[in-house]
Short mmCIF file of C-alpha atoms and ligand atoms in Angstrom, two decimals:
data_model
loop_
_atom_site.label_atom_id
_atom_site.label_comp_id
_atom_site.label_asym_id
_atom_site.label_seq_id
_atom_site.Cartn_x
_atom_site.Cartn_y
_atom_site.Cartn_z
CA MET C 185 0.00 0.00 0.00
CA SER C 186 1.43 3.39 -0.86
CA SER C 187 1.17 5.89 1.99
CA GLU C 188 -0.39 9.28 1.47
CA TYR C 189 2.29 11.03 3.47
CA ASP C 190 6.06 10.76 3.75
CA LEU C 191 6.00 12.18 7.26
CA THR C 192 3.30 12.64 9.86
CA ILE C 193 4.16 14.95 12.70
CA ILE C 194 2.06 14.29 15.78
CA GLY C 195 1.84 17.39 17.97
CA GLY C 196 1.61 20.96 16.73
CA GLY C 197 3.59 22.72 19.44
CA PRO C 198 6.46 25.01 18.44
CA VAL C 199 8.76 22.06 17.81
CA GLY C 200 6.24 20.09 15.71
CA MET C 201 5.44 23.25 13.72
CA PHE C 202 9.09 23.86 12.94
CA ALA C 203 9.61 20.19 12.05
CA ALA C 204 6.68 20.35 9.60
CA PHE C 205 8.12 23.46 7.96
CA TYR C 206 11.56 21.88 7.73
CA ALA C 207 10.10 18.69 6.24
CA GLY C 208 8.43 20.95 3.65
CA MET C 209 11.88 22.29 2.79
CA ARG C 210 12.95 18.71 2.11
CA ASN C 211 10.02 18.36 -0.34
CA ALA C 212 8.38 15.81 1.94
CA HIS C 213 4.63 15.30 1.77
CA VAL C 214 3.67 16.14 5.33
CA GLN C 215 0.70 16.22 7.66
CA LEU C 216 0.71 17.86 11.09
CA LEU C 217 -1.83 16.60 13.63
CA GLU C 218 -2.65 18.61 16.74
CA SER C 219 -5.12 17.71 19.45
CA LEU C 220 -5.95 21.27 20.60
CA PRO C 221 -8.03 23.68 18.51
CA GLU C 222 -4.95 25.88 17.94
CA LEU C 223 -1.32 25.25 17.03
CA GLY C 224 1.45 26.44 19.31
CA GLY C 225 1.46 23.89 22.16
CA GLN C 226 2.37 25.09 25.62
CA VAL C 227 3.42 28.50 24.29
CA GLN C 228 0.00 29.32 22.84
CA ALA C 229 -2.09 27.54 25.45
CA LEU C 230 -0.24 28.37 28.64
CA TYR C 231 1.78 31.54 28.20
CA PRO C 232 0.76 33.49 25.09
CA GLU C 233 1.48 36.81 26.83
CA LYS C 234 4.82 35.89 28.38
CA MET C 235 8.03 37.26 26.88
CA ILE C 236 10.48 34.61 25.69
CA HIS C 237 14.12 35.64 25.77
CA ASP C 238 15.99 32.50 24.78
CA VAL C 239 14.99 31.79 21.19
CA ALA C 240 17.80 32.53 18.75
CA GLY C 241 17.28 35.67 16.70
CA TYR C 242 14.69 37.19 19.03
CA PRO C 243 16.08 39.20 21.97
CA ALA C 244 12.50 39.13 23.30
CA ILE C 245 9.30 37.86 21.77
CA LYS C 246 5.80 37.28 23.17
CA GLY C 247 4.65 33.67 23.16
CA ARG C 248 1.78 34.33 20.77
CA ASP C 249 4.06 36.29 18.40
CA LEU C 250 6.53 33.41 18.23
CA VAL C 251 3.68 31.04 17.35
CA ALA C 252 2.45 33.51 14.69
CA GLN C 253 5.95 33.57 13.16
CA LEU C 254 6.09 29.77 13.16
CA ALA C 255 2.66 29.64 11.47
CA LYS C 256 3.89 32.07 8.80
CA GLN C 257 6.96 29.92 8.20
CA LEU C 258 4.80 26.78 8.06
CA ALA C 259 2.54 28.37 5.43
CA GLU C 260 5.53 28.43 2.99
CA PHE C 261 4.68 24.84 2.09
CA PRO C 262 1.47 22.95 1.31
CA ILE C 263 1.38 21.04 4.59
CA ASP C 264 -1.85 19.37 5.69
CA VAL C 265 -2.49 20.83 9.12
CA ARG C 266 -5.29 19.27 11.16
CA THR C 267 -6.16 20.71 14.57
CA LYS C 268 -8.69 19.13 16.96
CA SER C 269 -7.20 15.81 15.89
CA PRO C 270 -5.83 13.89 18.88
CA VAL C 271 -4.02 10.78 17.68
CA GLU C 272 -5.45 7.81 19.53
CA ASN C 273 -3.64 4.99 17.75
CA VAL C 274 -0.68 4.25 15.52
CA THR C 275 -0.30 0.82 13.93
CA GLY C 276 1.83 -0.67 11.15
CA GLN C 277 5.51 -0.29 10.37
CA MET C 278 7.97 1.92 8.53
CA GLY C 279 6.71 2.47 4.99
CA ASP C 280 3.07 2.28 6.00
CA PHE C 281 1.99 3.44 9.43
CA THR C 282 -1.75 3.87 10.01
CA ILE C 283 -2.70 6.81 12.17
CA THR C 284 -6.16 7.10 13.71
CA THR C 285 -7.49 10.22 15.38
CA THR C 286 -10.29 10.29 17.96
CA ASP C 287 -12.88 11.33 15.35
CA GLY C 288 -12.11 8.11 13.49
CA THR C 289 -10.11 9.69 10.65
CA VAL C 290 -7.49 7.28 9.32
CA SER C 291 -4.38 8.30 7.39
CA HIS C 292 -1.22 6.56 6.23
CA SER C 293 2.35 7.71 6.53
CA LYS C 294 5.75 6.23 5.69
CA ALA C 295 7.36 7.65 8.83
CA ILE C 296 6.33 9.50 11.97
CA ILE C 297 7.77 12.22 14.15
CA VAL C 298 6.27 12.36 17.63
CA ALA C 299 6.28 15.93 18.98
CA THR C 300 3.62 15.58 21.64
CA GLY C 301 5.49 17.59 24.28
CA THR C 302 4.44 16.77 27.78
CA GLY C 303 1.32 15.14 26.36
CA ALA C 304 -2.14 16.39 26.96
CA PHE C 305 -1.24 18.91 29.64
CA GLU C 306 -3.51 20.05 32.43
CA PRO C 307 -2.78 22.77 34.96
CA ARG C 308 -2.43 21.55 38.55
CA ARG C 309 -5.66 22.90 40.00
CA LEU C 310 -6.24 24.77 43.25
CA ALA C 311 -7.25 22.30 45.96
CA VAL C 312 -10.03 24.40 47.45
CA GLU C 313 -13.50 22.90 47.59
CA ASN C 314 -15.49 25.46 45.60
CA ALA C 315 -12.65 26.57 43.29
CA ASP C 316 -14.15 25.21 40.07
CA GLN C 317 -17.19 27.48 40.35
CA PHE C 318 -14.91 30.50 39.79
CA GLU C 319 -12.78 28.96 37.03
CA GLY C 320 -12.63 31.06 33.88
CA GLN C 321 -14.48 33.91 35.64
CA GLN C 322 -12.18 35.02 38.48
CA LEU C 323 -9.87 32.03 38.80
CA PHE C 324 -7.37 31.45 36.01
CA TYR C 325 -4.55 28.99 35.38
CA HIS C 326 -2.85 31.11 32.72
CA ILE C 327 -3.04 34.70 31.51
CA PRO C 328 -5.53 34.72 28.62
CA SER C 329 -4.67 38.37 27.85
CA LEU C 330 -3.12 41.10 29.96
CA ALA C 331 -6.14 43.32 29.24
CA THR C 332 -8.32 40.94 31.31
CA PHE C 333 -6.52 42.18 34.44
CA LYS C 334 -6.30 45.89 33.63
CA ASP C 335 -6.80 48.03 36.76
CA LYS C 336 -7.70 44.99 38.83
CA THR C 337 -6.37 43.59 42.09
CA VAL C 338 -4.83 40.23 41.28
CA LEU C 339 -3.14 37.55 43.34
CA VAL C 340 -0.74 35.12 41.67
CA ALA C 341 -0.26 31.86 43.59
CA GLY C 342 2.99 30.01 42.92
CA GLY C 343 6.72 30.37 43.43
CA GLY C 344 8.42 29.30 40.20
CA ASP C 345 9.72 31.29 37.25
CA SER C 346 6.39 31.48 35.46
CA ALA C 347 4.50 32.67 38.57
CA ILE C 348 7.10 35.42 39.05
CA ASP C 349 6.95 36.29 35.32
CA MET C 350 3.18 36.55 35.57
CA ALA C 351 3.34 38.86 38.60
CA LEU C 352 5.92 41.09 36.88
CA MET C 353 3.93 41.18 33.63
CA LEU C 354 0.78 42.17 35.50
CA GLU C 355 2.46 44.84 37.65
CA PRO C 356 2.27 47.69 35.08
CA VAL C 357 -1.28 46.75 34.01
CA ALA C 358 -3.12 45.76 37.18
CA LYS C 359 -4.08 48.08 40.05
CA GLN C 360 -2.31 45.89 42.61
CA VAL C 361 -0.57 42.55 42.30
CA TYR C 362 0.10 40.08 45.11
CA ILE C 363 2.20 36.96 44.85
CA MET C 364 1.72 34.16 47.35
CA HIS C 365 4.02 31.16 47.77
CA ARG C 366 4.05 28.31 50.24
CA ARG C 367 7.79 28.76 50.96
CA ASN C 368 9.79 31.82 51.95
CA GLN C 369 12.26 31.16 49.13
CA PHE C 370 11.06 31.50 45.53
CA ARG C 371 12.17 28.89 43.00
CA GLY C 372 12.60 31.44 40.20
CA MET C 373 15.89 32.59 38.71
CA GLU C 374 17.83 35.01 40.92
CA HIS C 375 17.43 37.88 38.47
CA SER C 376 13.63 37.45 38.35
CA VAL C 377 13.42 37.21 42.15
CA ASP C 378 15.45 40.45 42.44
CA LEU C 379 13.09 42.18 40.00
CA LEU C 380 10.12 40.92 42.00
CA LYS C 381 11.53 42.23 45.28
CA ALA C 382 12.22 45.62 43.69
CA SER C 383 8.70 45.82 42.21
CA SER C 384 5.42 46.99 43.75
CA VAL C 385 4.17 43.40 43.93
CA ILE C 386 3.17 42.53 47.51
CA ILE C 387 4.81 39.25 48.57
CA LYS C 388 2.92 36.88 50.89
CA THR C 389 4.92 33.87 52.17
CA PRO C 390 4.76 31.14 53.43
CA PHE C 391 1.03 30.80 52.77
CA LEU C 392 -1.48 28.49 51.10
CA ILE C 393 -5.02 29.39 50.06
CA LYS C 394 -7.45 27.42 52.19
CA GLU C 395 -10.81 29.02 51.44
CA MET C 396 -12.32 31.38 48.94
CA GLN C 397 -15.68 33.08 48.76
CA GLN C 398 -17.30 35.87 46.85
CA LEU C 399 -17.88 39.14 48.69
CA ALA C 400 -20.95 41.33 48.20
CA ASN C 401 -18.92 43.66 45.95
CA GLY C 402 -18.05 40.74 43.64
CA GLN C 403 -14.44 40.42 44.81
CA LEU C 404 -13.00 37.15 46.04
CA ASP C 405 -12.07 36.86 49.68
CA LEU C 406 -9.04 34.55 49.89
CA MET C 407 -8.30 33.02 53.26
CA MET C 408 -4.60 32.15 53.42
CA LYS C 409 -3.11 30.00 56.13
CA GLU C 410 0.52 30.10 57.17
CA VAL C 411 2.39 26.90 56.26
CA ARG C 412 3.61 25.18 59.49
CA GLY C 413 2.06 27.99 61.53
CA ASP C 414 -1.29 29.25 62.76
CA ALA C 415 -1.45 32.70 61.21
CA GLU C 416 -4.37 33.40 58.89
CA GLU C 417 -4.74 36.32 56.52
CA HIS C 418 -7.51 37.50 54.24
CA VAL C 419 -6.92 39.26 50.94
CA ALA C 420 -9.72 40.62 48.74
CA VAL C 421 -8.92 40.39 45.03
CA ASP C 422 -10.75 40.75 41.73
CA ASP C 423 -8.95 37.80 40.20
CA LEU C 424 -6.78 34.87 41.25
CA ILE C 425 -4.19 33.27 38.97
CA VAL C 426 -2.89 29.90 40.13
CA ASN C 427 0.42 28.71 38.73
CA TYR C 428 1.17 25.44 40.50
CA GLY C 429 2.65 23.76 37.43
CA PHE C 430 1.17 21.18 35.11
CA ILE C 431 0.30 17.52 35.16
CA ALA C 432 1.57 15.74 32.07
CA ASP C 433 -0.49 12.93 30.61
CA HIS C 434 1.30 10.55 28.25
CA LYS C 435 -1.42 7.92 28.44
CA ALA C 436 -2.38 8.57 24.81
CA ILE C 437 1.02 7.41 23.52
CA GLU C 438 1.09 4.41 25.83
CA ALA C 439 -2.23 3.29 24.35
CA TRP C 440 -0.90 3.30 20.77
CA GLN C 441 -0.19 -0.11 19.27
CA VAL C 442 3.16 1.27 18.06
CA THR C 443 4.66 2.57 21.30
CA PRO C 444 8.28 3.71 21.51
CA THR C 445 10.21 2.84 24.66
CA MET C 446 9.65 5.42 27.35
CA ASP C 447 11.48 6.47 30.48
CA HIS C 448 9.43 8.29 33.12
CA TYR C 449 6.83 9.17 30.44
CA LEU C 450 9.48 10.55 28.08
CA ILE C 451 10.45 8.85 24.83
CA ASP C 452 13.98 7.48 24.66
CA VAL C 453 15.82 8.70 21.57
CA ASN C 454 19.37 8.42 20.23
CA THR C 455 21.45 11.28 18.84
CA GLU C 456 19.56 11.10 15.53
CA MET C 457 16.25 11.41 17.40
CA ASN C 458 15.32 7.83 16.50
CA THR C 459 13.15 5.87 18.89
CA ASN C 460 13.48 2.09 19.15
CA VAL C 461 10.72 1.76 16.49
CA ALA C 462 12.09 1.96 12.92
CA GLY C 463 10.55 4.92 11.11
CA VAL C 464 9.44 6.69 14.30
CA ALA C 465 11.49 9.66 15.52
CA ALA C 466 10.62 11.93 18.44
CA ILE C 467 11.57 15.51 19.30
CA GLY C 468 10.94 18.38 21.70
CA ASP C 469 9.64 18.11 25.25
CA ALA C 470 8.41 14.57 24.51
CA VAL C 471 11.90 13.07 24.52
CA THR C 472 14.74 12.22 26.84
CA TYR C 473 18.45 11.70 26.22
CA PRO C 474 21.52 12.56 28.29
CA GLY C 475 21.71 16.33 28.60
CA LYS C 476 18.23 16.99 27.19
CA LEU C 477 16.88 20.46 27.98
CA GLY C 478 13.16 21.20 27.92
CA LEU C 479 13.59 24.37 25.89
CA ILE C 480 12.16 25.59 22.60
CA ALA C 481 15.70 26.17 21.29
CA SER C 482 16.67 22.54 21.96
CA GLY C 483 13.56 21.27 20.16
CA PHE C 484 14.26 23.54 17.17
CA GLY C 485 17.67 21.87 16.86
CA GLU C 486 16.21 18.37 17.12
CA ALA C 487 13.61 18.90 14.37
CA PRO C 488 15.97 19.08 11.32
CA ASN C 489 17.93 16.18 12.76
CA ALA C 490 14.82 13.97 12.87
CA VAL C 491 13.48 15.08 9.48
CA ASN C 492 16.80 14.58 7.70
CA GLN C 493 17.52 11.15 9.11
CA LEU C 494 14.01 9.91 8.26
CA MET C 495 14.17 11.37 4.74
CA MET C 496 17.57 9.75 4.20
CA THR C 497 16.12 6.42 5.32
CA LEU C 498 13.02 6.75 3.11
CA TYR C 499 14.83 8.21 0.08
CA PRO C 500 18.52 7.20 0.21
CA GLU C 501 18.96 8.31 -3.40
CA ARG C 502 18.07 11.94 -2.60
CA ARG C 503 20.77 14.47 -1.81
CA SER C 504 21.56 15.34 1.78
CA PRO C 505 20.54 18.84 2.79
CA LEU C 506 22.87 21.69 1.93
CA HIS C 507 24.44 23.59 4.78
CA SER C 508 22.77 26.76 3.64
CA THR C 509 19.17 27.74 2.84
CA THR C 510 20.21 30.08 -0.01
CA LEU C 511 18.76 27.79 -2.66
CA PHE C 512 15.47 27.66 -0.79
CA GLU C 513 15.49 31.45 -0.66
CA LYS C 514 15.92 31.63 -4.46
CA ARG C 515 13.07 29.19 -4.92
CA ALA C 516 10.80 31.21 -2.62
CA HIS C 517 11.58 34.41 -4.57
CA GLN C 518 10.80 32.69 -7.85
CA LYS C 519 7.29 31.74 -6.67
C1 LIG L 73 4.95 28.54 31.85
C2 LIG L 73 6.04 28.07 30.91
C3 LIG L 73 7.00 28.98 30.47
C4 LIG L 73 8.02 28.55 29.59
N1 LIG L 73 8.95 29.46 29.16
C5 LIG L 73 9.90 29.06 28.27
C6 LIG L 73 10.88 29.99 27.79
O1 LIG L 73 10.88 31.17 28.16
N2 LIG L 73 11.81 29.54 26.90
C7 LIG L 73 11.85 28.22 26.46
O2 LIG L 73 12.71 27.87 25.64
N3 LIG L 73 10.93 27.33 26.91
C8 LIG L 73 9.97 27.72 27.79
N4 LIG L 73 9.06 26.80 28.26
C9 LIG L 73 9.13 25.42 27.73
C10 LIG L 73 8.57 25.35 26.31
O3 LIG L 73 7.25 25.87 26.27
C11 LIG L 73 8.61 23.92 25.82
O4 LIG L 73 9.96 23.48 25.82
C12 LIG L 73 8.03 23.83 24.41
O5 LIG L 73 6.67 24.23 24.39
C13 LIG L 73 8.15 22.40 23.88
O6 LIG L 73 7.57 22.36 22.62
P1 LIG L 73 6.99 21.01 22.02
O7 LIG L 73 6.45 21.38 20.68
O8 LIG L 73 8.00 19.94 22.15
O9 LIG L 73 5.81 20.59 23.01
P2 LIG L 73 4.45 21.33 23.42
O10 LIG L 73 4.58 22.80 23.41
O11 LIG L 73 4.03 20.66 24.70
O12 LIG L 73 3.45 20.91 22.25
C14 LIG L 73 3.05 19.59 22.09
C15 LIG L 73 1.73 19.58 21.37
O13 LIG L 73 1.36 18.22 21.09
C16 LIG L 73 -0.04 18.10 21.24
N5 LIG L 73 -0.38 16.70 21.50
C17 LIG L 73 -0.13 15.96 22.64
N6 LIG L 73 -0.60 14.71 22.51
C18 LIG L 73 -1.16 14.65 21.25
C19 LIG L 73 -1.81 13.62 20.52
N7 LIG L 73 -2.00 12.38 21.03
N8 LIG L 73 -2.29 13.89 19.26
C20 LIG L 73 -2.11 15.14 18.71
N9 LIG L 73 -1.49 16.15 19.37
C21 LIG L 73 -1.02 15.91 20.62
C22 LIG L 73 -0.35 19.00 22.43
O14 LIG L 73 -1.72 19.39 22.41
C23 LIG L 73 0.59 20.18 22.18
O15 LIG L 73 -0.02 21.20 21.43
C24 LIG L 73 8.06 27.19 29.14
C25 LIG L 73 7.07 26.30 29.58
C26 LIG L 73 6.07 26.72 30.44
C27 LIG L 73 5.02 25.74 30.90
#
C-alpha cells in the first residue's frame, strides 16, 4: 500500500510546527496533527502573553508572536495541518503506518515524528473545595490576555519562574498585584526574584489558600493559612491566577499499538532522534536523552535532525541537505 504522506508529525507545538516546515523544505509530503483547537502547544495555550528571551534571533518575543511567526513559516509549504485531531492509535511499520485520530479519521504515513510535548497537559488545580465554580471567571490557570486584568487587584499563587513572570507582567497593568508562595524562598531565577523584590508586587509567604468566597462587591475573599504555623490572613482580590505547574499525561502514547520505549513518560531517543521503532522519531519536550533540555531552542535543533535522518532512510537516493538555505530562498523568490 502506498502511503499518502512521507511524514506525519504528531503534535503541533512550536517544535512540531518547525519540524513540519523543515520537512516541507525537504520536499516531503507532510501532515501535522494537533489535538488542541490551535497550534502552538504550551506557548500558545499556557503563556501566550509571556516574553520569551531564549529563542535565537529574538532578543525578546511574546509567546503568541513566536507562534504567529512559526505559522507564517509553516505556510511556505502545502502542509496538511489538522487541529482538533488527537491521535489515539498508531499501527503498522515503517513504509506504512496507520494513524487514527479520535474522530475516526485514518491516514497513512511512511514515517512518523512524535512531537507531543508533555502530552495532553492540564494545569495543577487549586485544591479548594469550591474553586471550580470560579474557574474562567475570576480564577485562572494562565493569563488569557493582559487586558483581562487591567486596573484589577490580582493575586498570583505560585513560586516558580512562570508565577514570578506573571506577577511582573501584570504589575504595570493591574491596580495591585500580590504573589503568594508556600515557601519563603522562591524557585525562580535570581534575576527574576530580584526584580520581584524591587517591584510593587506585595509578597505573601509562606502561605497556602485554604478558602475562597465571593464578597458582596463581587471580589474574592481569599483566606490564606501560614504553612507550618497558625497565622491566617484574608486578601480581597478581583482575580486569582494559580500557577502550581502542570500535570503531564502521556497515556495517549502508551495506548498506541506502536509505542516507543519510554522512560518516566518521556520517549527514549538516540542522537539522531530515533526511537526504538524503525521509522518513528521523536523531538521536543516529549523526549529524553543525556543532557536533554526542555527548551524551545533545543527542540528547534532536534527537528531538522529527525526530518533529515528519516528522509535519508526513506529516500537514500536523494541528496543530503545543503548547509545553507540560499537555494530555498531563491526558490521562494521565484514563486
Ligand atoms: C509557563 C512556561 C514557560 C516557559 N517558558 C519558556 C521559555 O521562556 N523559553 C523556552 O525555551 N521554553 C519555555 N518553556 C518550555 C517550552 O514551552 C517547551 O519546551 C516547548 O513548548 C516544547 O515544545 P513542544 O512542541 O515539544 O511541546 P508542546 O509545546 O508541549 O506541544 C506539544 C503539542 O502536542 C499536542 N499533543 C499531545 N498529545 C497529542 C496527541 N496524542 N495527538 C495530537 N497532538 C497531541 C499537544 O496538544 C501540544 O499542542 C516554558 C514552559 C512553560 C510551561
